[in-house]
mmCIF file of C-alpha atoms and ligand atoms in Angstrom:
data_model
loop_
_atom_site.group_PDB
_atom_site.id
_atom_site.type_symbol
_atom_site.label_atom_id
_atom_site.label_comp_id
_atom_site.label_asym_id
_atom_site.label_seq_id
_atom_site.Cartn_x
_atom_site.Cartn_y
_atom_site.Cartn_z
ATOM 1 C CA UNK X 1418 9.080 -53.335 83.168
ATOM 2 C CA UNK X 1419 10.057 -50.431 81.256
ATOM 3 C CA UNK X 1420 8.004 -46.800 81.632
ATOM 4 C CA UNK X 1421 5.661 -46.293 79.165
ATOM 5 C CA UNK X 1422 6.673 -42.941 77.727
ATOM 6 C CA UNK X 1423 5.088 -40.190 75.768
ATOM 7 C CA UNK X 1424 7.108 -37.634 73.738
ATOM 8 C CA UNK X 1425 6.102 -34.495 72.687
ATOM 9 C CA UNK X 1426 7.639 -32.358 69.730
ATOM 10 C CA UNK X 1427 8.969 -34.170 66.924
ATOM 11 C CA UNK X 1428 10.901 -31.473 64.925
ATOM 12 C CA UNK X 1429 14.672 -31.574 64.434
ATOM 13 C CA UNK X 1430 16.061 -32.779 68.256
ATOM 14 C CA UNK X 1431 12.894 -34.527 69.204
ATOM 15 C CA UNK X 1432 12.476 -36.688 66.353
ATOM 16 C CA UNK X 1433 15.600 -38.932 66.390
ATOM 17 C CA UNK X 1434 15.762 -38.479 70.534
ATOM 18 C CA UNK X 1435 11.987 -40.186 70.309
ATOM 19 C CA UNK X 1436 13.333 -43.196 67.867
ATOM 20 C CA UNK X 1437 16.234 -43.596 70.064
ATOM 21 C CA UNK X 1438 13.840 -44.139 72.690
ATOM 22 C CA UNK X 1439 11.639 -46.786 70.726
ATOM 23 C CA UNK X 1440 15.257 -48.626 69.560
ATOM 24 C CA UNK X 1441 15.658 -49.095 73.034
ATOM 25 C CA UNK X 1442 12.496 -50.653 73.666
ATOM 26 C CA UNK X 1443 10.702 -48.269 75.293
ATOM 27 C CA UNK X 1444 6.352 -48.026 74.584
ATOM 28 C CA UNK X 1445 6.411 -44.940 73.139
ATOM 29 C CA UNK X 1446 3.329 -42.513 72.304
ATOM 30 C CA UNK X 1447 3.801 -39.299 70.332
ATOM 31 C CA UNK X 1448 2.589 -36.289 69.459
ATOM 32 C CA UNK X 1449 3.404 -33.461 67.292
ATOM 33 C CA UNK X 1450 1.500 -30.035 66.800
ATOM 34 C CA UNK X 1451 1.945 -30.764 62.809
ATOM 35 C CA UNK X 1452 0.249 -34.326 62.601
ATOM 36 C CA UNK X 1453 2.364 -35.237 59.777
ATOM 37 C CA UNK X 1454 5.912 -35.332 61.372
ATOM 38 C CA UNK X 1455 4.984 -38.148 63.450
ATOM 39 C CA UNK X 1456 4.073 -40.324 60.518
ATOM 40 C CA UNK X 1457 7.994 -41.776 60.366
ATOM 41 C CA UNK X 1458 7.245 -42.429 64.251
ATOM 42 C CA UNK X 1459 4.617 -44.225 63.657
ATOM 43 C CA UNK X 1460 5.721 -46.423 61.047
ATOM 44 C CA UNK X 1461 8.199 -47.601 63.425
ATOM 45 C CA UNK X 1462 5.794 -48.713 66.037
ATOM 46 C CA UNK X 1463 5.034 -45.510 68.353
ATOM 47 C CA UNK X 1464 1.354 -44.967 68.946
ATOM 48 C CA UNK X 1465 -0.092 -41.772 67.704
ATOM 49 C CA UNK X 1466 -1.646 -39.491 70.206
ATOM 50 C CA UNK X 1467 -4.130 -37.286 69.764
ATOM 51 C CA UNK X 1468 -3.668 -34.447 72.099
ATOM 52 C CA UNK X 1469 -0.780 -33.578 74.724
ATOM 53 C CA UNK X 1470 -3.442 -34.684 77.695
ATOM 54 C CA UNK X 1471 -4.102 -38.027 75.660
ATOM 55 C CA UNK X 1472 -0.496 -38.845 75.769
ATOM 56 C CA UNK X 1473 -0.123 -37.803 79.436
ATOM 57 C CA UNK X 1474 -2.898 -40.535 80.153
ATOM 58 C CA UNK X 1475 -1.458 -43.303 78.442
ATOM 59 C CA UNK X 1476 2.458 -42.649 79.970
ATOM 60 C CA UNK X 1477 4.178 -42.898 83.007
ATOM 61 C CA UNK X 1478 6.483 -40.086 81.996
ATOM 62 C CA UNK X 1479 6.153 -37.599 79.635
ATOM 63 C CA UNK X 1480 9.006 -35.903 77.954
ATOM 64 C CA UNK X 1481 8.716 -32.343 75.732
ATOM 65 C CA UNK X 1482 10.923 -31.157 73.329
ATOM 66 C CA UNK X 1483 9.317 -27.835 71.928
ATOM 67 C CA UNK X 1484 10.609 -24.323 70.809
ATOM 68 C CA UNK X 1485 10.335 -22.168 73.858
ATOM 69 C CA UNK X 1486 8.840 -21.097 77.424
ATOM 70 C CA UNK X 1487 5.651 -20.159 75.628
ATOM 71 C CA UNK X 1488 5.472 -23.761 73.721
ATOM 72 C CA UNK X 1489 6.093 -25.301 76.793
ATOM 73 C CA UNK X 1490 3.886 -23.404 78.706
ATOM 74 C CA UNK X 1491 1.381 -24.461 75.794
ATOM 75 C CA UNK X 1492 1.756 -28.185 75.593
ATOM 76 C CA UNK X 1493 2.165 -28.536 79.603
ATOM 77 C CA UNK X 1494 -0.639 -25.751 80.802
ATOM 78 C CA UNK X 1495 -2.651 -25.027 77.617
ATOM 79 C CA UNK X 1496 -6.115 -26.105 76.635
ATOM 80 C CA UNK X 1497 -5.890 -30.434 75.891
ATOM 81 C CA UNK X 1498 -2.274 -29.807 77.656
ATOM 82 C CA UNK X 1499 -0.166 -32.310 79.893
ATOM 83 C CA UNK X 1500 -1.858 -31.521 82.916
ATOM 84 C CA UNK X 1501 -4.695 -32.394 82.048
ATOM 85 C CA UNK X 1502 -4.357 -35.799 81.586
ATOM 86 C CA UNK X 1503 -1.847 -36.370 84.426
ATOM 87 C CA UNK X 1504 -1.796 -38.872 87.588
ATOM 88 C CA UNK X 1505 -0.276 -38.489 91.147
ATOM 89 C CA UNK X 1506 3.264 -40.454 90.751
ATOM 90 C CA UNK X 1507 3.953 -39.372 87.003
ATOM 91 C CA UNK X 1508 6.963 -37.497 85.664
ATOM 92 C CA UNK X 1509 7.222 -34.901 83.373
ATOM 93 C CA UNK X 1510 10.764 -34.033 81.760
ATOM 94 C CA UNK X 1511 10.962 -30.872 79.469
ATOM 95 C CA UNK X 1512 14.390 -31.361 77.360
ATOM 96 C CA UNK X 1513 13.469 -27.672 75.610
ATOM 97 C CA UNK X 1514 15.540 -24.741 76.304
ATOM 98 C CA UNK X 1515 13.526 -22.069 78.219
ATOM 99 C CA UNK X 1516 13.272 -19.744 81.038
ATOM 100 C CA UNK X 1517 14.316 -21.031 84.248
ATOM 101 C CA UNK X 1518 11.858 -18.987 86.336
ATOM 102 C CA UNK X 1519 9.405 -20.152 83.757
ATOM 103 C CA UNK X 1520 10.407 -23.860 84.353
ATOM 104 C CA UNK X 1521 9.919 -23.400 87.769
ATOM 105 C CA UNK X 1522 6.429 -22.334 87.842
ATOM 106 C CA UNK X 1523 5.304 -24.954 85.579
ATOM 107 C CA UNK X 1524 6.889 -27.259 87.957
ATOM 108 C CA UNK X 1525 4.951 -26.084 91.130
ATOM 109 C CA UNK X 1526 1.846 -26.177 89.271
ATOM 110 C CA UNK X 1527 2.567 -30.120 88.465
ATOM 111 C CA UNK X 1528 3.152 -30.898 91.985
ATOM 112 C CA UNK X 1529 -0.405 -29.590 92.680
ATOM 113 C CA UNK X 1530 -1.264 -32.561 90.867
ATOM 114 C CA UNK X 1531 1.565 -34.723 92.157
ATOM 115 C CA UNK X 1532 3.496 -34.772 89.114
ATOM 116 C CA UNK X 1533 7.257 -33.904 89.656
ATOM 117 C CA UNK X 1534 9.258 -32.559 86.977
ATOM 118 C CA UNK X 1535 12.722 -32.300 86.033
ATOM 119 C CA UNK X 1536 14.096 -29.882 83.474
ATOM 120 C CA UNK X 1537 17.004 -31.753 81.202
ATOM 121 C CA UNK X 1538 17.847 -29.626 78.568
ATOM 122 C CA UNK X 1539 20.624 -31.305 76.183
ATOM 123 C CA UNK X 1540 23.882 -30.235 74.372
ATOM 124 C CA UNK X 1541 25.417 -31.823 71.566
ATOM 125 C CA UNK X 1542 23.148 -30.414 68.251
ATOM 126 C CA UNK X 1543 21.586 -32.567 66.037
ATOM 127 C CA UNK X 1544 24.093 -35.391 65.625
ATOM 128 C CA UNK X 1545 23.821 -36.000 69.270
ATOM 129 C CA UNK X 1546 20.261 -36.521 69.425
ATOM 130 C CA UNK X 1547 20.815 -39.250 66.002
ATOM 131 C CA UNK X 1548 23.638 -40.557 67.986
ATOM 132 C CA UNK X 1549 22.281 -40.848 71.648
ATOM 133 C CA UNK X 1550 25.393 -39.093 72.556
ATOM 134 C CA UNK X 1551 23.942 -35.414 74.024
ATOM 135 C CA UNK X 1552 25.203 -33.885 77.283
ATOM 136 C CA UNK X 1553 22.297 -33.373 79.573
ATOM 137 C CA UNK X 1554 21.939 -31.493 82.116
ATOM 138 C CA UNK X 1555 19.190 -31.853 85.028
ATOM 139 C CA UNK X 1556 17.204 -29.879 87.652
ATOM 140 C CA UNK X 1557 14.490 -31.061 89.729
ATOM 141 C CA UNK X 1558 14.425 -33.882 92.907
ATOM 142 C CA UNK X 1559 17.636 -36.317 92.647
ATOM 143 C CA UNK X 1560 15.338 -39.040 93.155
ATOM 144 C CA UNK X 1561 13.532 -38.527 90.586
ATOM 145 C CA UNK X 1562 16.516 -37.886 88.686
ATOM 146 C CA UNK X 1563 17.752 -41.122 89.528
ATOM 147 C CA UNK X 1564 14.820 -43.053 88.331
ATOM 148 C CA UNK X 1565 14.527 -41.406 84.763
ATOM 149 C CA UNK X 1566 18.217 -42.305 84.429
ATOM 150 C CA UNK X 1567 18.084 -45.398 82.659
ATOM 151 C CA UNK X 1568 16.301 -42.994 80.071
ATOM 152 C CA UNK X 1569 18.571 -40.624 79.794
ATOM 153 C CA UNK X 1570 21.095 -42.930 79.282
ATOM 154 C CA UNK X 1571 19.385 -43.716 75.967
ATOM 155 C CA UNK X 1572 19.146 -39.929 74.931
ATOM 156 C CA UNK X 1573 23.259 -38.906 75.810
ATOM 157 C CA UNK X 1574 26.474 -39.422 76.999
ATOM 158 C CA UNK X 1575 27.223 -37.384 80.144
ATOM 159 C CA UNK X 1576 24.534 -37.017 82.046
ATOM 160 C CA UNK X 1577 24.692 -34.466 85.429
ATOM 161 C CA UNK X 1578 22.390 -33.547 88.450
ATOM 162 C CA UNK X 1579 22.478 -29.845 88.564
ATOM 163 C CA UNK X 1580 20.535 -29.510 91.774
ATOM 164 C CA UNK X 1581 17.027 -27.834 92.396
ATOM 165 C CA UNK X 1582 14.100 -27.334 89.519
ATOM 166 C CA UNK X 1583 15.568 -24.588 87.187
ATOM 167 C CA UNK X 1584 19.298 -24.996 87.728
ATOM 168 C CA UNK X 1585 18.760 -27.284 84.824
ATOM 169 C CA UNK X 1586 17.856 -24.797 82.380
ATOM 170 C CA UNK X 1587 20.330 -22.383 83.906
ATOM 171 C CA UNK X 1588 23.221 -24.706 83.214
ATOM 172 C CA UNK X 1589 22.362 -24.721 79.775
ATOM 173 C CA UNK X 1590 21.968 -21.028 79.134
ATOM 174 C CA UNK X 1591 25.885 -20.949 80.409
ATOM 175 C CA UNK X 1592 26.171 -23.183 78.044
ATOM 176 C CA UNK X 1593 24.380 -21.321 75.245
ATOM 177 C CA UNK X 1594 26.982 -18.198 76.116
ATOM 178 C CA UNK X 1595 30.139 -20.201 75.377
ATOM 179 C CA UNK X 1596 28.462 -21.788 72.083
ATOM 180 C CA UNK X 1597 27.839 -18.348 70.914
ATOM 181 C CA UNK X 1598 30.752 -16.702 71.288
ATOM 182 C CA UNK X 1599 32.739 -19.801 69.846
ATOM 183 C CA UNK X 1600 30.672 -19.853 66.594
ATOM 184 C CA UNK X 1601 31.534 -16.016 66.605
ATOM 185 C CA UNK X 1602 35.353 -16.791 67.150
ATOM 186 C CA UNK X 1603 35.073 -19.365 64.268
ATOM 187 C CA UNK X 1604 33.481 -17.092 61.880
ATOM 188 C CA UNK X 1605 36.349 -14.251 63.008
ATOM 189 C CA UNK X 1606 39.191 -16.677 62.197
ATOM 190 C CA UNK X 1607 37.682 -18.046 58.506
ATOM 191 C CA UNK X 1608 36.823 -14.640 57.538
ATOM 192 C CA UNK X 1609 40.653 -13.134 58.457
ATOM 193 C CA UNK X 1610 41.953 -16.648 56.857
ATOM 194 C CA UNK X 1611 40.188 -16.030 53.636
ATOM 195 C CA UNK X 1612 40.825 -12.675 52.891
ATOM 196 C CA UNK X 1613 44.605 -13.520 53.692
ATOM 197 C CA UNK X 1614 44.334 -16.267 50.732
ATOM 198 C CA UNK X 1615 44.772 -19.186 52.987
ATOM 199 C CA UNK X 1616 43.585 -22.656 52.140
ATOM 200 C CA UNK X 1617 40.742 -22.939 54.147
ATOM 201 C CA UNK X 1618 40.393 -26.987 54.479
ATOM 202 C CA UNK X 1619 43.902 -26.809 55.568
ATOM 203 C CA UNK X 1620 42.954 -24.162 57.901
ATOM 204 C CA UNK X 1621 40.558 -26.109 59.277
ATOM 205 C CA UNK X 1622 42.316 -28.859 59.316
ATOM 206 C CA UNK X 1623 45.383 -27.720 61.362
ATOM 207 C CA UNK X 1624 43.691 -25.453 64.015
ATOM 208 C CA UNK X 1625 41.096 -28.249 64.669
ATOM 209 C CA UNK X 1626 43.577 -30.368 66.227
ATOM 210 C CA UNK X 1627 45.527 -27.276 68.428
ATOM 211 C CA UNK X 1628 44.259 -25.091 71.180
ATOM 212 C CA UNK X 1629 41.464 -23.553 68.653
ATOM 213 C CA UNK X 1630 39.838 -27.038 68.675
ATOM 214 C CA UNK X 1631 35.980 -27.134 69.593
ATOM 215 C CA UNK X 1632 32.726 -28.802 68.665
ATOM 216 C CA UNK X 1633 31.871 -25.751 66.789
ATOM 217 C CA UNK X 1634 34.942 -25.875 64.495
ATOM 218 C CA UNK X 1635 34.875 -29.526 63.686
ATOM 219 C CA UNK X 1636 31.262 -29.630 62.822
ATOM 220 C CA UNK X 1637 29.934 -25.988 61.679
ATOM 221 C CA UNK X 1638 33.639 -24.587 60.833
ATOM 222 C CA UNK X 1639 33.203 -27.149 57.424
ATOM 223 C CA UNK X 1640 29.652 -26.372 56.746
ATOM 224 C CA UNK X 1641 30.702 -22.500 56.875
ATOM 225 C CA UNK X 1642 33.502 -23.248 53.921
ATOM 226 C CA UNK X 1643 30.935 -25.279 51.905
ATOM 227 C CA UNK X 1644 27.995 -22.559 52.716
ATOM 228 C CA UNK X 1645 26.069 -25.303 53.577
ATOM 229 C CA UNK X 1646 23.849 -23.176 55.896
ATOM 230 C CA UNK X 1647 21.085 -25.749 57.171
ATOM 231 C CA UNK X 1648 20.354 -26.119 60.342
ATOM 232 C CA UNK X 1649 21.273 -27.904 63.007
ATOM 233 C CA UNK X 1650 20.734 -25.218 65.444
ATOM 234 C CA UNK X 1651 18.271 -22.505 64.320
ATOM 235 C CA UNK X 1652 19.531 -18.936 64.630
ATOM 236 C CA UNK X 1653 16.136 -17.768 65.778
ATOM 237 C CA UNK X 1654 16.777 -20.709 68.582
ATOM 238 C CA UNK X 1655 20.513 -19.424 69.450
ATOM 239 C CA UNK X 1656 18.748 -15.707 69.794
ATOM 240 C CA UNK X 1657 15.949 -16.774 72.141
ATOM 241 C CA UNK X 1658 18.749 -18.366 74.392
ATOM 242 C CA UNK X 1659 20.849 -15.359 74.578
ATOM 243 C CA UNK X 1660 17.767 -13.275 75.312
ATOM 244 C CA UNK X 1661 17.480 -15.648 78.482
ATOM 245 C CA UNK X 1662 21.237 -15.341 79.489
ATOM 246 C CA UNK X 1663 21.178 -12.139 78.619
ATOM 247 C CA UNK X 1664 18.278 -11.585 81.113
ATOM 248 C CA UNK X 1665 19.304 -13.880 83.947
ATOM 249 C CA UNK X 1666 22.601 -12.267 83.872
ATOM 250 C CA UNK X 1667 21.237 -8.797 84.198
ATOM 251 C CA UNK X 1668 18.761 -10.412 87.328
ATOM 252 C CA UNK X 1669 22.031 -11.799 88.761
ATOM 253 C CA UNK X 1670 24.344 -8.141 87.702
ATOM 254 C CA UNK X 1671 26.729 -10.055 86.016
ATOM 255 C CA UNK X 1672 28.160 -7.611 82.698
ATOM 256 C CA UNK X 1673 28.149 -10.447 79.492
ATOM 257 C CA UNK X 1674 30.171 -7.804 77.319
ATOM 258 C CA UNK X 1675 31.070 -10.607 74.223
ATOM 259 C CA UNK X 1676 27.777 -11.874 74.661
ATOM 260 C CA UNK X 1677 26.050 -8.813 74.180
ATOM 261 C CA UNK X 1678 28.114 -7.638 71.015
ATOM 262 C CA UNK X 1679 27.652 -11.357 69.593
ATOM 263 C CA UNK X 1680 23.449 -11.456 69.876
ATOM 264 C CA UNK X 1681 23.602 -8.164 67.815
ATOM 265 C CA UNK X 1682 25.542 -9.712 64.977
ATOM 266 C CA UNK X 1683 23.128 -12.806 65.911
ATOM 267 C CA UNK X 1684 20.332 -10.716 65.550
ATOM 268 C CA UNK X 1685 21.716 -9.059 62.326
ATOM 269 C CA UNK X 1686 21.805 -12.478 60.914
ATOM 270 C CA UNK X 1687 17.986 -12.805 61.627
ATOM 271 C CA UNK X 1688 17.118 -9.189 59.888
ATOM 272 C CA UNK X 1689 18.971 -10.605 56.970
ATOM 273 C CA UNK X 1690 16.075 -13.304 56.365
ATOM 274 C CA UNK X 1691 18.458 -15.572 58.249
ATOM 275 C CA UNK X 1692 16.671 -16.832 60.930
ATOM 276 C CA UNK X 1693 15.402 -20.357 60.312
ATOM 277 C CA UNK X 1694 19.268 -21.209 59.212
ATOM 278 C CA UNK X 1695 21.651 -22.810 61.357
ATOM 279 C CA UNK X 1696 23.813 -20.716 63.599
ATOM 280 C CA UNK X 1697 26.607 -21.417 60.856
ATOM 281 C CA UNK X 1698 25.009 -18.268 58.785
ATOM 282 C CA UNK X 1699 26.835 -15.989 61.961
ATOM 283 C CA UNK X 1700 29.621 -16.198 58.896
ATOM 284 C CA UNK X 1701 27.040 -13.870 56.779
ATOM 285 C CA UNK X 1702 27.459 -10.918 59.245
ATOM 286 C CA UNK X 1703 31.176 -11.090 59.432
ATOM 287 C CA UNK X 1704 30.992 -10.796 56.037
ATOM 288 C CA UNK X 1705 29.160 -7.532 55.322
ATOM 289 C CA UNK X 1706 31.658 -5.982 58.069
ATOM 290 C CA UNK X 1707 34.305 -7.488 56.063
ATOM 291 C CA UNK X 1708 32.874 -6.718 52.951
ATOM 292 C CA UNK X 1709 34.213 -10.420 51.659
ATOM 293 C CA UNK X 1710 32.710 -14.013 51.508
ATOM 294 C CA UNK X 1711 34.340 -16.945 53.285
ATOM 295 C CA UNK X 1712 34.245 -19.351 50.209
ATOM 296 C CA UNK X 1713 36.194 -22.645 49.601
ATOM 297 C CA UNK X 1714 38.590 -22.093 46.123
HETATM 298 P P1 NAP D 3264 12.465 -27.318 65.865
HETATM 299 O O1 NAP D 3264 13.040 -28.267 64.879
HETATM 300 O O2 NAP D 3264 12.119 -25.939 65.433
HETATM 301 O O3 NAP D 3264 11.164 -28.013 66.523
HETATM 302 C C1 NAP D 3264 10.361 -27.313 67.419
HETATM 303 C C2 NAP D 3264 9.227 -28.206 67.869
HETATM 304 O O4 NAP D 3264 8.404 -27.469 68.777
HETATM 305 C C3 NAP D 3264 8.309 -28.678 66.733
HETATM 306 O O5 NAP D 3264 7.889 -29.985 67.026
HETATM 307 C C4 NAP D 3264 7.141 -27.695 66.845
HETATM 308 O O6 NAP D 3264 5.931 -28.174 66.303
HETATM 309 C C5 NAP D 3264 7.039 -27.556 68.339
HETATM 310 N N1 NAP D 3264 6.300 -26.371 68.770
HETATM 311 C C6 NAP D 3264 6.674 -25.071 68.673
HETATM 312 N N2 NAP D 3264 5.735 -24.258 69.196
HETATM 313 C C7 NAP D 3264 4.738 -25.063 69.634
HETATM 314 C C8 NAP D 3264 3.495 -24.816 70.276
HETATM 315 N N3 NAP D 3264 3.089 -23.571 70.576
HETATM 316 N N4 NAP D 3264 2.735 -25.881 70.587
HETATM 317 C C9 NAP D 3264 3.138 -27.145 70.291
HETATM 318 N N5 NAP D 3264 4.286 -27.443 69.687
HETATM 319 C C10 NAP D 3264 5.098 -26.413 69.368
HETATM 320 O O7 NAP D 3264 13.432 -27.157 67.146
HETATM 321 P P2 NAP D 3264 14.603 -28.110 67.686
HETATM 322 O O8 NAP D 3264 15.878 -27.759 67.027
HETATM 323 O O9 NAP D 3264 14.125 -29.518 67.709
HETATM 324 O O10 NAP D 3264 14.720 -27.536 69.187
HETATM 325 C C11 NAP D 3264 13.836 -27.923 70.229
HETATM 326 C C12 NAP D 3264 14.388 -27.379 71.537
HETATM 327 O O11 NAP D 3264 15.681 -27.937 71.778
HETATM 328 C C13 NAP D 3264 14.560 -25.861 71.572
HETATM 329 O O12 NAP D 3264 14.267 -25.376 72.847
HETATM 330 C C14 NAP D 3264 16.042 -25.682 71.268
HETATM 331 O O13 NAP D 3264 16.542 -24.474 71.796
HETATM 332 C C15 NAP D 3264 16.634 -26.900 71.966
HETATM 333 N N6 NAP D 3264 17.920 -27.411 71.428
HETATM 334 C C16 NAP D 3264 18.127 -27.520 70.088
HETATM 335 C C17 NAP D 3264 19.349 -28.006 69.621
HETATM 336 C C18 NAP D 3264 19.648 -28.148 68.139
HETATM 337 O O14 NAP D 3264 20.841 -28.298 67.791
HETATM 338 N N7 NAP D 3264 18.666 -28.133 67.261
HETATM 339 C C19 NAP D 3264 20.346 -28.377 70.524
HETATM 340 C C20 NAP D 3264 20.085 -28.288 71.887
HETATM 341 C C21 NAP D 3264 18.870 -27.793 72.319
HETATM 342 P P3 NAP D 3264 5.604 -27.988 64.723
HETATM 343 O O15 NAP D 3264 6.287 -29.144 64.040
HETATM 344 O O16 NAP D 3264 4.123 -28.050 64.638
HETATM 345 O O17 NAP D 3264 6.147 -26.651 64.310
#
């Protein structure tokens, strides 16, 4: 028999990780803060639930995918929230990027109720969530690990026990340094290549399949040429991430030099009205140091 499961936050990773889920047969309630983005959902046979605690009731494991610590903290802890309508012998599993430390309390105060919890944030953007193909990495109990991984298997591609509750989250914010300073290393090599008159496509095209080669060059290097600045990845997302490396690293006194230049230019992309954009618009900063636009003849 397959877990009932409940998903919670339906906005640009959650919505087509939730279908993937109901594809694979799995009962499937939902619930989304604005009622009308799980209308699609429900059209394809997920029930709609009418509070966090009302899914928790009717699943055996509940899975959030929300903003931050403080929507997680609101969904799971809040007033109507997760924990409220929780059993000894459920799961929870938040796939949200947030605060390790923050994970971790939320985590003791489910095993109160006998809830465990594993934090699986995911890698891979918004194609990966369509495609099922995200990288995922876990904290919490292996065993419980173990038994949500038939669902993870629906949700992405390489999926890895990190160890305790937190180490999850903390995986992912190493992650979230190296995605940064890639889409800044992008950005640096368009803007030199198209002030030196180069053909960008073939730009792309050539460095894509050498040592410059990435995930952030094959699928945000093209959207940069076309100015196609949608997101994907929110730049107000990318910035609450560094703010969390940022902060574990200085916990852990570990300098993050590049990282540290890069969430200014980040955060100059934000003052620029920027913010809701894909991390793509980095390019738009570059720019007003360069004092010349990246544009495709
Ligand atoms: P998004 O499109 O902005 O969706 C955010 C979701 O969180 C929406 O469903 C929103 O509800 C909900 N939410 C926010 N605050 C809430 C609150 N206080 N109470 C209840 N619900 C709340 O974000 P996303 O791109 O799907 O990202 C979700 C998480 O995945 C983030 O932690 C992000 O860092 C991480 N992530 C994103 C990507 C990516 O490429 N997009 C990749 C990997 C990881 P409303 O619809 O009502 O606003």
């Amino acid at each position: 028999m397959k877990k009932r499961i409940g998903f919670i936050g339906l906005g640009v990773m959650g919505k087509p990780m939730a279908m993937n889920l109901l594809k694979a047969g799995y009962p499937l309630t939902v619930w989304n803060r604005t009622r009308s983005k799980m209308e699609d959902l429900v059209k394809m046979g997920a029930a709609p639930g009418e509070s966090p605690k009302d899914v928790a009731e009717k699943s055996d494991v509940v899975i959030t995918m929300v903003t931050d610590s403080a929507a997680v903290e609101a969904v799971i802890l809040g007033p109507s929230g997760v924990i409220e309508g929780v059993r000894p012998g459920m799961i929870v599993i938040d796939m949200s990027t947030i605060s390790p430390s923050v994970t971790r309390r939320i985590a003791e105060k489910l095993k109160e109720k006998g809830v465990e919890m594993l934090d699986a944030p995911v890698s891979g953007g918004d194609i990966g969530a369509k495609q099922g193909t995200l990288s995922i990495m876990v904290g919490g109990s292996e065993e419980v690990f173990k038994e949500c991984l038939p669902i993870f298997e629906v949700l992405g591609k390489r999926i890895t026990y990190m160890g305790t509750n937190g180490m999850g989250q903390m995986t992912k914010l190493c992650n979230q340094v190296i995605c940064a300073l890639n889409i800044q290393a992008v950005c640096e090599g368009l803007i030199l290549g198209a002030k030196a008159g180069l053909d960008l496509e073939k730009l792309l095209s050539v460095v894509t399949a050498g040592a410059a080669g990435s995930w952030m060059l094959s699928n945000l290097g093209p959207k940069i040429i076309k100015r196609d600045f949608e997101p994907g990845f929110k730049m107000v997302h990318q910035l609450k991430d560094l703010r969390l490396a940022l902060a574990q690293a200085s916990e852990l006194n570990v300098p993050l030099p590049g990282t540290a230049l890069v969430n200014q230019m980040f955060k100059a992309v934000e003052a620029a009205g920027l913010g809701e954009k894909g991390t793509q618009a980095a390019i738009v900063a570059v720019e007003k140091l360069a004092g010349f636009k990246v544009e495709k003849k």
